[in-house]
Coordinates of C-alpha atoms and ligand atoms in Angstrom, one line a residue:
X1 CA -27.3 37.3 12.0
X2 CA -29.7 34.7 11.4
X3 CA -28.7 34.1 7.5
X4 CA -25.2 34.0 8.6
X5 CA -25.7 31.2 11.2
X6 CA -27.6 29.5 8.7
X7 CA -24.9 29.1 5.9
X8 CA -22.4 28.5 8.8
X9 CA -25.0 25.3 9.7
X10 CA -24.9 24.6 6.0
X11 CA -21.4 24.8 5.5
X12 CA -20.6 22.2 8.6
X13 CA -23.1 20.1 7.2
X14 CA -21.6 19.9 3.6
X15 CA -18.2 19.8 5.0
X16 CA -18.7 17.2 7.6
X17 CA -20.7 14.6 5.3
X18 CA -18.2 15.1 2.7
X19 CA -15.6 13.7 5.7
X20 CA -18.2 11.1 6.3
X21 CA -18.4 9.5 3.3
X22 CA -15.0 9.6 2.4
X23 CA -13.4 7.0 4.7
X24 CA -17.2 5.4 4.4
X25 CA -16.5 4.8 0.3
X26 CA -12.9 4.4 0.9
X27 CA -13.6 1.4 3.0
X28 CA -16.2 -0.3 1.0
X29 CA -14.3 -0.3 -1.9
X30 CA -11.1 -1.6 0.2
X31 CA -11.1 -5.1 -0.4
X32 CA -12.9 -4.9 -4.0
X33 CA -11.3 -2.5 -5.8
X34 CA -8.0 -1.9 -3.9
X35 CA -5.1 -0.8 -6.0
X36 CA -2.8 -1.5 -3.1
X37 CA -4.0 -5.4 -2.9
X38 CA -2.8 -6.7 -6.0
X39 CA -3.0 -9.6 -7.2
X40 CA -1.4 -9.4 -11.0
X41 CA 1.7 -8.5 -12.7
X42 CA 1.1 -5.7 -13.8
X43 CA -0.5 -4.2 -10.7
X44 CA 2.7 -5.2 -8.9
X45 CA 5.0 -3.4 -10.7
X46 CA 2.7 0.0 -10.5
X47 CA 2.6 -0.1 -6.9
X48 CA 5.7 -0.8 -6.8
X49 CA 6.6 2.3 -8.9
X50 CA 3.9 4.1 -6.9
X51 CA 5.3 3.5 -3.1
X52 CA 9.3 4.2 -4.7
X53 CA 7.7 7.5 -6.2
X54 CA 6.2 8.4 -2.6
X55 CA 9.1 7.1 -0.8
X56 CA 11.3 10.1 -3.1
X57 CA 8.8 12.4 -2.6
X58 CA 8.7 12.3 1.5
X59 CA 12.8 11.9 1.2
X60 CA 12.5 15.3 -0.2
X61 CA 9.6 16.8 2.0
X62 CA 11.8 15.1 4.9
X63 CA 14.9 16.9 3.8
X64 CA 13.5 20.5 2.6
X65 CA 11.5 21.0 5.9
X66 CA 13.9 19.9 8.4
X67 CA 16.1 22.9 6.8
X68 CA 13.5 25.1 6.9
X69 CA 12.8 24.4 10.1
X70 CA 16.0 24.0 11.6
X71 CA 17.1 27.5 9.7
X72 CA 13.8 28.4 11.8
X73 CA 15.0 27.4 15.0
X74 CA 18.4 27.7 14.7
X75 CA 18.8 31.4 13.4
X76 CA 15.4 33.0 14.9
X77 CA 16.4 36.5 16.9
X78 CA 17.0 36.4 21.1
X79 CA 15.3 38.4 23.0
X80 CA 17.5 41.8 23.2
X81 CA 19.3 41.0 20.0
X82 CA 19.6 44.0 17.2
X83 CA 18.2 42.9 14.3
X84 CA 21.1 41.7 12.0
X85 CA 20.3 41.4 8.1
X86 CA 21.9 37.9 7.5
X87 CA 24.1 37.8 4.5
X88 CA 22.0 37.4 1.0
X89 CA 22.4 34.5 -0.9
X90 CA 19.7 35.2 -3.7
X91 CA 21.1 34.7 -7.8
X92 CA 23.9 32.7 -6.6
X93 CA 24.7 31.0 -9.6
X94 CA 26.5 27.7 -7.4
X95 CA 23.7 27.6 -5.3
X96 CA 21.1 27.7 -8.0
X97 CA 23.3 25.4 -10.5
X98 CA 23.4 22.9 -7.5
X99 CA 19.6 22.7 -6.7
X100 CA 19.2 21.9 -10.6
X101 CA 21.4 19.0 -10.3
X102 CA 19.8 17.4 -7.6
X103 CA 16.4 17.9 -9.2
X104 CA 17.6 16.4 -12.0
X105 CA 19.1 13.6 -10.3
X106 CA 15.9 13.2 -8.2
X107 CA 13.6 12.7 -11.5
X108 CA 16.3 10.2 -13.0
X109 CA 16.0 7.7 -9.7
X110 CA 12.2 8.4 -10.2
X111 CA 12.6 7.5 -14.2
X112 CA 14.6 4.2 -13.7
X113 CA 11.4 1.8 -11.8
X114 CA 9.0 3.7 -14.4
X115 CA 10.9 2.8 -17.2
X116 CA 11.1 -0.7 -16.1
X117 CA 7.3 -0.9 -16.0
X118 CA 6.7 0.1 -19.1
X119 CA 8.7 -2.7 -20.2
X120 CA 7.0 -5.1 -18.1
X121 CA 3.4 -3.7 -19.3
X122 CA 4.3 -3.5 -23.2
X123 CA 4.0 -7.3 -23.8
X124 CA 4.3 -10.3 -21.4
X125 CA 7.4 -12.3 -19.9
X126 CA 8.9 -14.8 -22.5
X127 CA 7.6 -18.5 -21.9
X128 CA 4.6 -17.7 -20.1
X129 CA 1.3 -18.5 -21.5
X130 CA -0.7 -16.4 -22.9
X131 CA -4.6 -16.7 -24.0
X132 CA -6.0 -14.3 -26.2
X133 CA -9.0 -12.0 -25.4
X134 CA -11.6 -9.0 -27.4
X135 CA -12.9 -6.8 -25.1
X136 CA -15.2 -4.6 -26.4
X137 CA -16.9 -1.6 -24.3
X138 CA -20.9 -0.5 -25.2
X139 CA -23.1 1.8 -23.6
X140 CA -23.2 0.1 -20.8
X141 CA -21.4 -2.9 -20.7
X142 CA -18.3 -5.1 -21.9
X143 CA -18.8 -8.1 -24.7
X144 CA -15.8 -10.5 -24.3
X145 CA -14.8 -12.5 -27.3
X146 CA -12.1 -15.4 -26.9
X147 CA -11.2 -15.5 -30.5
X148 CA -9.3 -18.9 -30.5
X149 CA -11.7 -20.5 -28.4
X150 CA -14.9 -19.4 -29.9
X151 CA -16.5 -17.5 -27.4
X152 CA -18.6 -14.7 -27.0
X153 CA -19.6 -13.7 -23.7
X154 CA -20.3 -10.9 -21.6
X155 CA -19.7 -8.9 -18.4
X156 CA -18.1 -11.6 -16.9
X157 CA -14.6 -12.6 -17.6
X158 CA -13.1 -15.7 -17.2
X159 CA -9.5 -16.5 -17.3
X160 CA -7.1 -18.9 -16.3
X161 CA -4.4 -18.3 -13.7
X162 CA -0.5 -17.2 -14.0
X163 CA -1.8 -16.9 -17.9
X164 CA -1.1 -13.8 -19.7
X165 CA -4.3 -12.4 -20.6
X166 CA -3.4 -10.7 -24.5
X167 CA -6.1 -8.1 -24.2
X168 CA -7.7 -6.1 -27.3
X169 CA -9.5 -3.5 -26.4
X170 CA -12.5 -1.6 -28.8
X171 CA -15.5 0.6 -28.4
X172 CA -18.6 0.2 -30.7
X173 CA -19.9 3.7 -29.5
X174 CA -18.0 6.3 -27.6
X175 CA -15.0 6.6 -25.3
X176 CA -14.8 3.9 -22.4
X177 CA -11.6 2.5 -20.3
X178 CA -11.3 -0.7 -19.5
X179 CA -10.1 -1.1 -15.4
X180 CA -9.5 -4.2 -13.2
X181 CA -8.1 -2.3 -10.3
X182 CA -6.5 -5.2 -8.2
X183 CA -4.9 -6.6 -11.5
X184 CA -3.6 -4.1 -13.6
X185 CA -4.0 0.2 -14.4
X186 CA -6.2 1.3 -17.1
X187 CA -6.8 0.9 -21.3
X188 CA -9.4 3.3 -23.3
X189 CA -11.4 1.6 -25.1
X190 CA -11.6 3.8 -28.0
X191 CA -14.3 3.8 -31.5
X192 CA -12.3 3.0 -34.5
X193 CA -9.1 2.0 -32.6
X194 CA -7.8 -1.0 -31.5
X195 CA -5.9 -0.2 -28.0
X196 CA -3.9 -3.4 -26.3
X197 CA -2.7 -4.3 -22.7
X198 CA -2.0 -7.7 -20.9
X199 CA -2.7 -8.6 -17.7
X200 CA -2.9 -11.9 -15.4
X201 CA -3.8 -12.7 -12.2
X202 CA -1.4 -14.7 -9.5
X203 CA -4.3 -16.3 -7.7
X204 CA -7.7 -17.6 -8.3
X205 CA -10.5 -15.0 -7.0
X206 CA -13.6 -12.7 -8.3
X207 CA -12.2 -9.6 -9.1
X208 CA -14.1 -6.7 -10.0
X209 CA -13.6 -4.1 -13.1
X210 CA -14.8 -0.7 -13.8
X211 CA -15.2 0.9 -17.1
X212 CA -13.5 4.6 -16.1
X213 CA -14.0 6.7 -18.8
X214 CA -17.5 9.2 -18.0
X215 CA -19.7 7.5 -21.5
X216 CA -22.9 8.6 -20.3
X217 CA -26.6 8.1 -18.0
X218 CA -25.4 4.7 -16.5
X219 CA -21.5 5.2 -16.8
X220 CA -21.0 3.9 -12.9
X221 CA -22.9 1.0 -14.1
X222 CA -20.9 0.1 -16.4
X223 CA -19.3 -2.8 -14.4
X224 CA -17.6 -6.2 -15.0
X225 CA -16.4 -9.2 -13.2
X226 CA -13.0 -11.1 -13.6
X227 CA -13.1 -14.7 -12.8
X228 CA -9.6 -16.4 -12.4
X229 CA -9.4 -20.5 -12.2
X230 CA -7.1 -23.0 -12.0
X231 CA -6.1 -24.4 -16.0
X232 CA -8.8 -27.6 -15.3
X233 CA -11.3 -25.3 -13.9
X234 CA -11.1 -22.8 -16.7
X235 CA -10.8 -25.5 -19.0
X236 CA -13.7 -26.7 -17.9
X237 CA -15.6 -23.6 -18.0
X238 CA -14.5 -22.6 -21.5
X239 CA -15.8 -26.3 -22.6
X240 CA -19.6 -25.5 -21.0
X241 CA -19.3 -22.1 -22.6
X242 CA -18.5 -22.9 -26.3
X243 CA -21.1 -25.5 -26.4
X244 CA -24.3 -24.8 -28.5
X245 CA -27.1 -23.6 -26.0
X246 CA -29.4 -26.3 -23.7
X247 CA -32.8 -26.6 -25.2
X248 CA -36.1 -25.6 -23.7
X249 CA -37.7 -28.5 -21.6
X250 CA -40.5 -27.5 -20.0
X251 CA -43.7 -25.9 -21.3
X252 CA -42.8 -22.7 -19.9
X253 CA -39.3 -22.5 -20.8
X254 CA -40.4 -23.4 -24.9
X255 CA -43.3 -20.9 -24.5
X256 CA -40.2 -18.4 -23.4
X257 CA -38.1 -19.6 -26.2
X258 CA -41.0 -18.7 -28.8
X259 CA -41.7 -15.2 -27.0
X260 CA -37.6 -14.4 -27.3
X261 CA -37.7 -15.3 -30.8
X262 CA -40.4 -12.7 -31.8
X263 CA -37.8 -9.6 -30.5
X264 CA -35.0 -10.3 -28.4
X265 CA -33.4 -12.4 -31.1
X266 CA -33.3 -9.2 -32.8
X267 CA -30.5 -7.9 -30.6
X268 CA -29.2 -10.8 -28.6
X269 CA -27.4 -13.7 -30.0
X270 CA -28.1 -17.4 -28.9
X271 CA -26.0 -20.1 -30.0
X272 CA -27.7 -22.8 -31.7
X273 CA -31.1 -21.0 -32.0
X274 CA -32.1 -18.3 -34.6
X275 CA -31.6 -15.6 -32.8
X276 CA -28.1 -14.0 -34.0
X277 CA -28.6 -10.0 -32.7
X278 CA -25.8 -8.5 -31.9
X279 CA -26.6 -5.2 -30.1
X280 CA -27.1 -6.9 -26.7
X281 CA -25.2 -9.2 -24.8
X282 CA -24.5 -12.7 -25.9
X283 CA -26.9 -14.9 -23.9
X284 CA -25.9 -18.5 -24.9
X285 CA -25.3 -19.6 -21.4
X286 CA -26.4 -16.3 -19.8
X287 CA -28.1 -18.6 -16.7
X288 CA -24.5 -19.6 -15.5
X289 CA -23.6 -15.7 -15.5
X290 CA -23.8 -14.8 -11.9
X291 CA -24.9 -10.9 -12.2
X292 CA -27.6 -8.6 -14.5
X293 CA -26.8 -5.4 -16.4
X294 CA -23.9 -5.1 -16.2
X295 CA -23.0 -6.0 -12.5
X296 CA -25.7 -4.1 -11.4
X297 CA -27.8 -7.0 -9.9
X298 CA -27.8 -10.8 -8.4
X299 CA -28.9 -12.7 -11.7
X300 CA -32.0 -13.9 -9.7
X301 CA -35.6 -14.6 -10.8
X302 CA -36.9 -11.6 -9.2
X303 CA -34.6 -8.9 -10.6
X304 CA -34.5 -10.9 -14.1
X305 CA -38.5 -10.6 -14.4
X306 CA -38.1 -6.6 -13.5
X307 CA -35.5 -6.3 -16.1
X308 CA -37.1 -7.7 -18.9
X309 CA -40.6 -5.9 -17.6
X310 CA -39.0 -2.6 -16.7
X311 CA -35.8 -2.4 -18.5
X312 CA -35.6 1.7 -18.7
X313 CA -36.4 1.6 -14.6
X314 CA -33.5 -1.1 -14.3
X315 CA -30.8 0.9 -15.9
X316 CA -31.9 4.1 -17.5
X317 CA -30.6 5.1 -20.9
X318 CA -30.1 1.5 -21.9
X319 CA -30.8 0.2 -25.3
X320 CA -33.9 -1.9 -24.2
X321 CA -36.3 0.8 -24.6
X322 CA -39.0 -1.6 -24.0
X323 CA -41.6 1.0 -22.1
X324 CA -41.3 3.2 -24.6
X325 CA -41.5 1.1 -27.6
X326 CA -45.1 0.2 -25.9
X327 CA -43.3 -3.5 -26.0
X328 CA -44.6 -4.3 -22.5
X329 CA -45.1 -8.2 -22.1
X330 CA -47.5 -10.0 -20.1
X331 CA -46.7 -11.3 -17.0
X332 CA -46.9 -15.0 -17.8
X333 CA -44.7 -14.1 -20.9
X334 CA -42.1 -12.3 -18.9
X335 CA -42.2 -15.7 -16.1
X336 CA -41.6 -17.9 -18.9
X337 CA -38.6 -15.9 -20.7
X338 CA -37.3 -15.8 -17.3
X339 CA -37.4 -19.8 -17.2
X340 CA -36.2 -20.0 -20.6
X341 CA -33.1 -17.6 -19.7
X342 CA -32.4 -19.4 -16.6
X343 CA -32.1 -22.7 -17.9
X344 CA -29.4 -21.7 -20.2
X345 CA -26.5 -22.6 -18.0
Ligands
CUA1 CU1 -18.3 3.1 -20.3 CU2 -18.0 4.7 -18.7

Protein backbone atom coordinates (compact mmCIF):
# COMPACT_ATOMS: atom_id res chain seq x y z
CA UNK A 1 0.00 0.00 0.00
CA UNK A 2 2.71 2.19 1.06
CA UNK A 3 4.93 1.64 -2.22
CA UNK A 4 1.93 2.15 -4.21
CA UNK A 5 1.06 5.61 -2.71
CA UNK A 6 4.55 6.36 -3.09
CA UNK A 7 4.93 5.94 -6.96
CA UNK A 8 1.39 7.56 -7.26
CA UNK A 9 3.20 10.73 -5.23
CA UNK A 10 6.02 10.33 -7.76
CA UNK A 11 4.02 10.10 -10.68
CA UNK A 12 1.99 13.52 -9.85
CA UNK A 13 5.14 14.97 -9.16
CA UNK A 14 6.80 14.13 -12.51
CA UNK A 15 3.59 14.78 -14.34
CA UNK A 16 2.68 18.06 -12.76
CA UNK A 17 6.28 19.70 -13.14
CA UNK A 18 6.51 18.55 -16.55
CA UNK A 19 3.00 20.91 -16.98
CA UNK A 20 4.86 23.48 -15.00
CA UNK A 21 7.52 24.02 -17.01
CA UNK A 22 5.98 23.77 -20.19
CA UNK A 23 3.96 27.03 -20.44
CA UNK A 24 7.08 28.33 -17.99
CA UNK A 25 9.69 27.65 -21.16
CA UNK A 26 7.07 28.33 -23.62
CA UNK A 27 6.76 31.80 -22.32
CA UNK A 28 10.27 32.69 -21.80
CA UNK A 29 11.17 31.93 -25.16
CA UNK A 30 7.97 33.91 -26.47
CA UNK A 31 9.27 36.99 -27.48
CA UNK A 32 12.97 35.64 -28.28
CA UNK A 33 12.59 32.89 -30.16
CA UNK A 34 9.01 33.02 -31.44
CA UNK A 35 8.31 31.36 -34.76
CA UNK A 36 4.94 33.07 -34.86
CA UNK A 37 6.57 36.72 -34.44
CA UNK A 38 8.33 37.11 -37.52
CA UNK A 39 10.03 39.47 -38.63
CA UNK A 40 11.72 38.20 -42.22
CA UNK A 41 10.69 36.92 -45.51
CA UNK A 42 11.14 33.90 -45.20
CA UNK A 43 9.56 33.36 -41.75
CA UNK A 44 6.43 34.94 -43.27
CA UNK A 45 5.79 32.81 -45.82
CA UNK A 46 6.27 29.54 -43.35
CA UNK A 47 3.81 30.71 -41.05
CA UNK A 48 1.85 31.53 -43.50
CA UNK A 49 2.03 27.94 -44.90
CA UNK A 50 1.92 26.77 -41.32
CA UNK A 51 -1.59 28.53 -40.16
CA UNK A 52 -3.17 27.48 -44.02
CA UNK A 53 -1.94 23.83 -43.19
CA UNK A 54 -3.79 24.04 -39.69
CA UNK A 55 -6.67 25.93 -40.98
CA UNK A 56 -7.14 22.50 -43.53
CA UNK A 57 -6.53 20.40 -40.94
CA UNK A 58 -9.36 21.67 -38.33
CA UNK A 59 -11.70 22.08 -41.72
CA UNK A 60 -11.39 18.41 -41.71
CA UNK A 61 -11.45 17.60 -37.94
CA UNK A 62 -14.57 20.18 -38.06
CA UNK A 63 -16.20 18.21 -40.78
CA UNK A 64 -15.35 14.36 -39.86
CA UNK A 65 -16.57 14.87 -36.19
CA UNK A 66 -19.61 16.79 -36.61
CA UNK A 67 -20.62 13.49 -38.85
CA UNK A 68 -19.60 11.31 -36.41
CA UNK A 69 -21.28 12.99 -33.99
CA UNK A 70 -24.27 13.93 -35.54
CA UNK A 71 -24.53 9.99 -36.92
CA UNK A 72 -24.20 9.70 -32.99
CA UNK A 73 -26.99 11.65 -32.04
CA UNK A 74 -29.07 11.41 -34.81
CA UNK A 75 -29.29 7.54 -35.24
CA UNK A 76 -28.56 6.38 -31.48
CA UNK A 77 -31.58 3.69 -30.36
CA UNK A 78 -34.94 5.06 -28.19
CA UNK A 79 -35.74 3.72 -25.43
CA UNK A 80 -38.14 0.65 -26.31
CA UNK A 81 -36.85 0.41 -29.87
CA UNK A 82 -35.80 -3.27 -31.31
CA UNK A 83 -32.52 -3.20 -32.25
CA UNK A 84 -32.42 -2.59 -36.08
CA UNK A 85 -28.97 -3.59 -37.97
CA UNK A 86 -28.77 -0.40 -40.14
CA UNK A 87 -27.90 -1.10 -43.71
CA UNK A 88 -23.93 -1.87 -44.34
CA UNK A 89 -22.10 0.31 -46.36
CA UNK A 90 -18.56 -1.35 -45.96
CA UNK A 91 -16.36 -2.02 -49.64
CA UNK A 92 -18.48 0.33 -51.34
CA UNK A 93 -16.47 1.04 -54.16
CA UNK A 94 -18.29 4.89 -54.73
CA UNK A 95 -18.01 5.54 -51.32
CA UNK A 96 -14.47 4.53 -50.98
CA UNK A 97 -13.49 6.05 -54.59
CA UNK A 98 -15.03 9.34 -53.24
CA UNK A 99 -13.17 9.62 -49.87
CA UNK A 100 -9.89 9.24 -52.15
CA UNK A 101 -10.75 12.08 -54.21
CA UNK A 102 -11.32 14.40 -51.55
CA UNK A 103 -8.03 13.39 -49.82
CA UNK A 104 -6.38 13.88 -52.79
CA UNK A 105 -7.90 17.19 -53.40
CA UNK A 106 -7.20 18.11 -49.69
CA UNK A 107 -3.20 17.51 -50.08
CA UNK A 108 -3.29 19.53 -53.49
CA UNK A 109 -4.82 22.88 -51.72
CA UNK A 110 -2.15 21.95 -48.96
CA UNK A 111 0.68 21.60 -51.90
CA UNK A 112 -0.16 24.91 -53.73
CA UNK A 113 1.20 27.66 -50.47
CA UNK A 114 4.05 24.98 -49.98
CA UNK A 115 5.09 25.05 -53.30
CA UNK A 116 5.08 28.68 -53.39
CA UNK A 117 7.53 28.81 -50.41
CA UNK A 118 9.90 26.91 -51.76
CA UNK A 119 10.09 29.29 -54.44
CA UNK A 120 10.26 32.20 -52.26
CA UNK A 121 13.16 30.34 -50.04
CA UNK A 122 15.27 29.04 -53.12
CA UNK A 123 16.90 32.45 -53.96
CA UNK A 124 15.77 36.01 -53.16
CA UNK A 125 13.16 38.43 -55.02
CA UNK A 126 14.67 40.07 -58.21
CA UNK A 127 16.01 43.72 -57.46
CA UNK A 128 16.52 43.45 -53.92
CA UNK A 129 19.80 43.72 -52.42
CA UNK A 130 21.55 41.16 -51.34
CA UNK A 131 24.95 41.06 -49.14
CA UNK A 132 26.89 38.03 -48.99
CA UNK A 133 27.60 35.95 -45.80
CA UNK A 134 29.97 32.39 -44.59
CA UNK A 135 28.62 31.01 -41.74
CA UNK A 136 30.48 28.38 -40.39
CA UNK A 137 29.29 26.21 -37.28
CA UNK A 138 32.26 24.68 -34.62
CA UNK A 139 31.93 22.92 -31.49
CA UNK A 140 30.36 25.45 -30.02
CA UNK A 141 29.96 28.36 -31.85
CA UNK A 142 29.39 30.15 -35.34
CA UNK A 143 32.42 32.12 -37.22
CA UNK A 144 30.82 34.69 -39.67
CA UNK A 145 32.85 35.67 -42.70
CA UNK A 146 31.61 38.61 -44.96
CA UNK A 147 33.62 37.65 -47.89
CA UNK A 148 33.24 40.98 -49.98
CA UNK A 149 33.66 43.07 -47.13
CA UNK A 150 36.55 41.43 -45.42
CA UNK A 151 35.31 40.29 -42.36
CA UNK A 152 35.72 37.74 -39.98
CA UNK A 153 33.67 37.74 -36.98
CA UNK A 154 31.91 35.70 -34.59
CA UNK A 155 28.67 34.80 -32.77
CA UNK A 156 27.31 37.88 -33.52
CA UNK A 157 25.87 38.78 -36.81
CA UNK A 158 25.32 41.88 -38.25
CA UNK A 159 23.29 42.68 -41.20
CA UNK A 160 21.59 45.37 -42.76
CA UNK A 161 17.80 45.72 -43.14
CA UNK A 162 15.27 44.72 -46.09
CA UNK A 163 18.78 43.18 -47.51
CA UNK A 164 18.87 39.72 -48.60
CA UNK A 165 21.25 38.01 -46.52
CA UNK A 166 23.03 35.21 -49.32
CA UNK A 167 23.92 32.72 -46.65
CA UNK A 168 26.64 29.84 -47.02
CA UNK A 169 26.47 27.58 -44.59
CA UNK A 170 29.68 24.90 -43.46
CA UNK A 171 30.75 22.84 -40.50
CA UNK A 172 34.50 22.41 -39.65
CA UNK A 173 33.68 19.40 -37.30
CA UNK A 174 30.41 17.57 -37.15
CA UNK A 175 26.63 18.11 -37.93
CA UNK A 176 25.14 21.62 -36.75
CA UNK A 177 21.94 23.64 -38.14
CA UNK A 178 22.00 26.95 -38.47
CA UNK A 179 18.41 28.68 -36.83
CA UNK A 180 17.19 32.33 -36.48
CA UNK A 181 13.72 31.41 -35.45
CA UNK A 182 11.90 34.84 -35.89
CA UNK A 183 13.64 35.21 -39.31
CA UNK A 184 13.65 32.23 -41.25
CA UNK A 185 13.41 27.95 -40.66
CA UNK A 186 16.49 25.97 -40.48
CA UNK A 187 19.93 25.01 -42.70
CA UNK A 188 22.44 22.04 -41.50
CA UNK A 189 25.48 23.00 -41.44
CA UNK A 190 27.20 20.06 -42.68
CA UNK A 191 31.47 18.91 -42.81
CA UNK A 192 32.49 18.79 -46.34
CA UNK A 193 29.37 20.47 -47.78
CA UNK A 194 28.45 23.70 -48.57
CA UNK A 195 24.51 24.04 -47.79
CA UNK A 196 22.79 27.64 -48.73
CA UNK A 197 19.67 29.72 -47.63
CA UNK A 198 18.77 33.45 -47.55
CA UNK A 199 17.11 35.29 -45.21
CA UNK A 200 16.47 39.10 -44.23
CA UNK A 201 14.99 40.84 -41.72
CA UNK A 202 11.97 43.64 -42.25
CA UNK A 203 12.95 45.69 -39.14
CA UNK A 204 15.89 46.61 -37.16
CA UNK A 205 16.11 44.42 -33.79
CA UNK A 206 18.48 41.73 -31.76
CA UNK A 207 17.36 38.62 -32.86
CA UNK A 208 18.51 35.46 -31.42
CA UNK A 209 19.73 32.13 -33.31
CA UNK A 210 20.13 28.63 -32.20
CA UNK A 211 22.37 26.07 -33.63
CA UNK A 212 19.59 22.91 -33.67
CA UNK A 213 21.36 20.04 -34.59
CA UNK A 214 22.40 17.83 -31.06
CA UNK A 215 26.78 18.30 -31.88
CA UNK A 216 27.76 17.53 -28.45
CA UNK A 217 28.58 18.57 -24.31
CA UNK A 218 27.59 22.31 -24.91
CA UNK A 219 25.19 21.84 -27.92
CA UNK A 220 22.35 24.33 -26.10
CA UNK A 221 25.11 26.63 -25.92
CA UNK A 222 25.76 26.83 -28.98
CA UNK A 223 24.07 30.28 -29.51
CA UNK A 224 24.30 33.40 -31.78
CA UNK A 225 22.96 36.84 -32.07
CA UNK A 226 21.53 38.60 -35.25
CA UNK A 227 21.90 42.23 -35.35
CA UNK A 228 19.74 44.10 -38.03
CA UNK A 229 20.54 48.07 -38.83
CA UNK A 230 19.55 50.59 -40.87
CA UNK A 231 22.12 50.74 -44.34
CA UNK A 232 24.19 53.93 -42.45
CA UNK A 233 24.27 52.05 -39.24
CA UNK A 234 25.51 48.79 -40.70
CA UNK A 235 27.69 50.74 -42.85
CA UNK A 236 29.04 52.07 -40.17
CA UNK A 237 29.52 49.03 -38.26
CA UNK A 238 31.13 47.05 -41.05
CA UNK A 239 33.64 50.21 -41.40
CA UNK A 240 34.80 49.77 -37.38
CA UNK A 241 34.86 46.06 -37.99
CA UNK A 242 37.18 45.76 -41.10
CA UNK A 243 39.56 48.14 -39.61
CA UNK A 244 43.03 46.66 -38.32
CA UNK A 245 42.71 46.20 -34.45
CA UNK A 246 43.20 49.43 -31.71
CA UNK A 247 46.60 49.10 -30.15
CA UNK A 248 47.43 48.55 -26.51
CA UNK A 249 47.63 51.89 -24.49
CA UNK A 250 48.00 51.33 -21.15
CA UNK A 251 50.59 49.33 -19.27
CA UNK A 252 48.27 46.73 -18.51
CA UNK A 253 46.61 46.41 -21.74
CA UNK A 254 50.43 46.01 -23.58
CA UNK A 255 51.41 43.56 -20.63
CA UNK A 256 47.98 41.70 -21.89
CA UNK A 257 48.94 42.02 -25.43
CA UNK A 258 52.47 40.22 -24.71
CA UNK A 259 50.72 37.47 -22.41
CA UNK A 260 48.11 36.77 -25.68
CA UNK A 261 50.92 36.55 -27.85
CA UNK A 262 52.67 33.64 -26.00
CA UNK A 263 49.30 31.21 -26.58
CA UNK A 264 46.12 32.56 -27.53
CA UNK A 265 47.56 33.84 -30.83
CA UNK A 266 47.97 30.25 -31.46
CA UNK A 267 44.22 29.81 -32.00
CA UNK A 268 42.68 33.19 -32.26
CA UNK A 269 43.26 35.57 -34.95
CA UNK A 270 43.89 39.46 -34.35
CA UNK A 271 43.97 41.70 -37.12
CA UNK A 272 47.02 43.70 -37.43
CA UNK A 273 48.90 41.83 -34.66
CA UNK A 274 50.78 38.42 -35.08
CA UNK A 275 48.48 36.38 -33.78
CA UNK A 276 46.73 34.64 -36.97
CA UNK A 277 45.04 31.21 -35.07
CA UNK A 278 42.29 30.05 -36.41
CA UNK A 279 40.67 27.44 -34.09
CA UNK A 280 38.95 30.15 -31.91
CA UNK A 281 36.94 32.97 -32.64
CA UNK A 282 38.21 36.00 -34.47
CA UNK A 283 38.86 38.61 -31.70
CA UNK A 284 39.87 41.78 -33.76
CA UNK A 285 37.25 43.84 -32.23
CA UNK A 286 35.94 41.21 -29.77
CA UNK A 287 35.36 44.31 -26.96
CA UNK A 288 32.42 45.71 -29.16
CA UNK A 289 30.87 42.04 -29.17
CA UNK A 290 28.19 42.29 -26.58
CA UNK A 291 28.14 38.42 -25.27
CA UNK A 292 30.91 35.47 -24.27
CA UNK A 293 30.99 31.89 -25.50
CA UNK A 294 28.84 31.74 -27.53
CA UNK A 295 25.82 33.78 -26.04
CA UNK A 296 26.32 32.23 -22.98
CA UNK A 297 27.33 35.41 -20.99
CA UNK A 298 27.27 39.43 -20.68
CA UNK A 299 30.80 40.21 -22.24
CA UNK A 300 31.70 41.87 -18.83
CA UNK A 301 34.96 42.05 -16.89
CA UNK A 302 33.88 39.69 -14.35
CA UNK A 303 32.70 36.74 -16.55
CA UNK A 304 35.70 37.59 -19.11
CA UNK A 305 38.40 37.07 -16.21
CA UNK A 306 36.52 33.59 -15.29
CA UNK A 307 36.62 32.50 -18.82
CA UNK A 308 40.05 32.98 -19.58
CA UNK A 309 40.87 31.56 -15.82
CA UNK A 310 38.36 28.71 -15.89
CA UNK A 311 37.53 28.09 -19.35
CA UNK A 312 36.52 24.18 -18.97
CA UNK A 313 34.12 25.47 -15.87
CA UNK A 314 32.65 28.23 -18.32
CA UNK A 315 31.60 25.92 -21.08
CA UNK A 316 32.69 22.37 -20.61
CA UNK A 317 33.99 20.35 -23.53
CA UNK A 318 35.32 23.53 -25.14
CA UNK A 319 38.51 23.69 -26.98
CA UNK A 320 40.32 25.89 -24.31
CA UNK A 321 41.45 23.13 -22.21
CA UNK A 322 43.38 25.51 -20.24
CA UNK A 323 42.98 23.61 -16.64
CA UNK A 324 44.07 20.73 -18.06
CA UNK A 325 46.87 21.75 -20.16
CA UNK A 326 48.20 23.06 -16.51
CA UNK A 327 48.08 26.63 -18.54
CA UNK A 328 46.54 28.44 -15.54
CA UNK A 329 47.62 32.22 -15.63
CA UNK A 330 48.21 34.43 -12.82
CA UNK A 331 45.73 36.63 -11.72
CA UNK A 332 47.37 39.95 -12.75
CA UNK A 333 48.05 38.23 -16.16
CA UNK A 334 44.40 37.18 -16.56
CA UNK A 335 43.34 41.24 -15.37
CA UNK A 336 45.50 42.51 -18.00
CA UNK A 337 44.33 40.21 -21.02
CA UNK A 338 41.08 41.16 -19.88
CA UNK A 339 42.08 45.01 -20.45
CA UNK A 340 43.74 44.15 -23.49
CA UNK A 341 40.50 42.26 -24.85
CA UNK A 342 38.33 44.90 -23.79
CA UNK A 343 39.89 47.67 -25.40
CA UNK A 344 39.53 46.08 -28.73
CA UNK A 345 36.30 47.75 -29.68
CU1 LIG B 1 26.13 22.88 -32.97
CU2 LIG B 1 24.35 21.84 -31.87
Amino acid sequence: MKAQLTSILRLTLLVGSFLLMYPLNAFALMDAMSTFDVKGTIGQEQLTVFWFTVGVSAFLLLTVGGVFFYALFRFRAKPGQDFVVPEQTHGSAKIEIALIIASCLLLLVIAVPNAKALFVMDKPPEGKKVMKVVAIGHQWWWEFQYPDLGITTANELHIPVDTAIDIDIKSVDVIHSFWVPRLAGKMDALPGQINRMWLDANEPGKYYGQCTEFCGDSHAQMRFLVFAHKQAEFDKWSRAEKADAIKPETVSQVNGQKVFMQGCNSCHAIKGTNAMGMVGPNLTHFGSRTSLGAVMYKNDTEHLAKWIKYPQQMKPGNLMKLEQANMLLSDKDVTDLVSYLQNLK
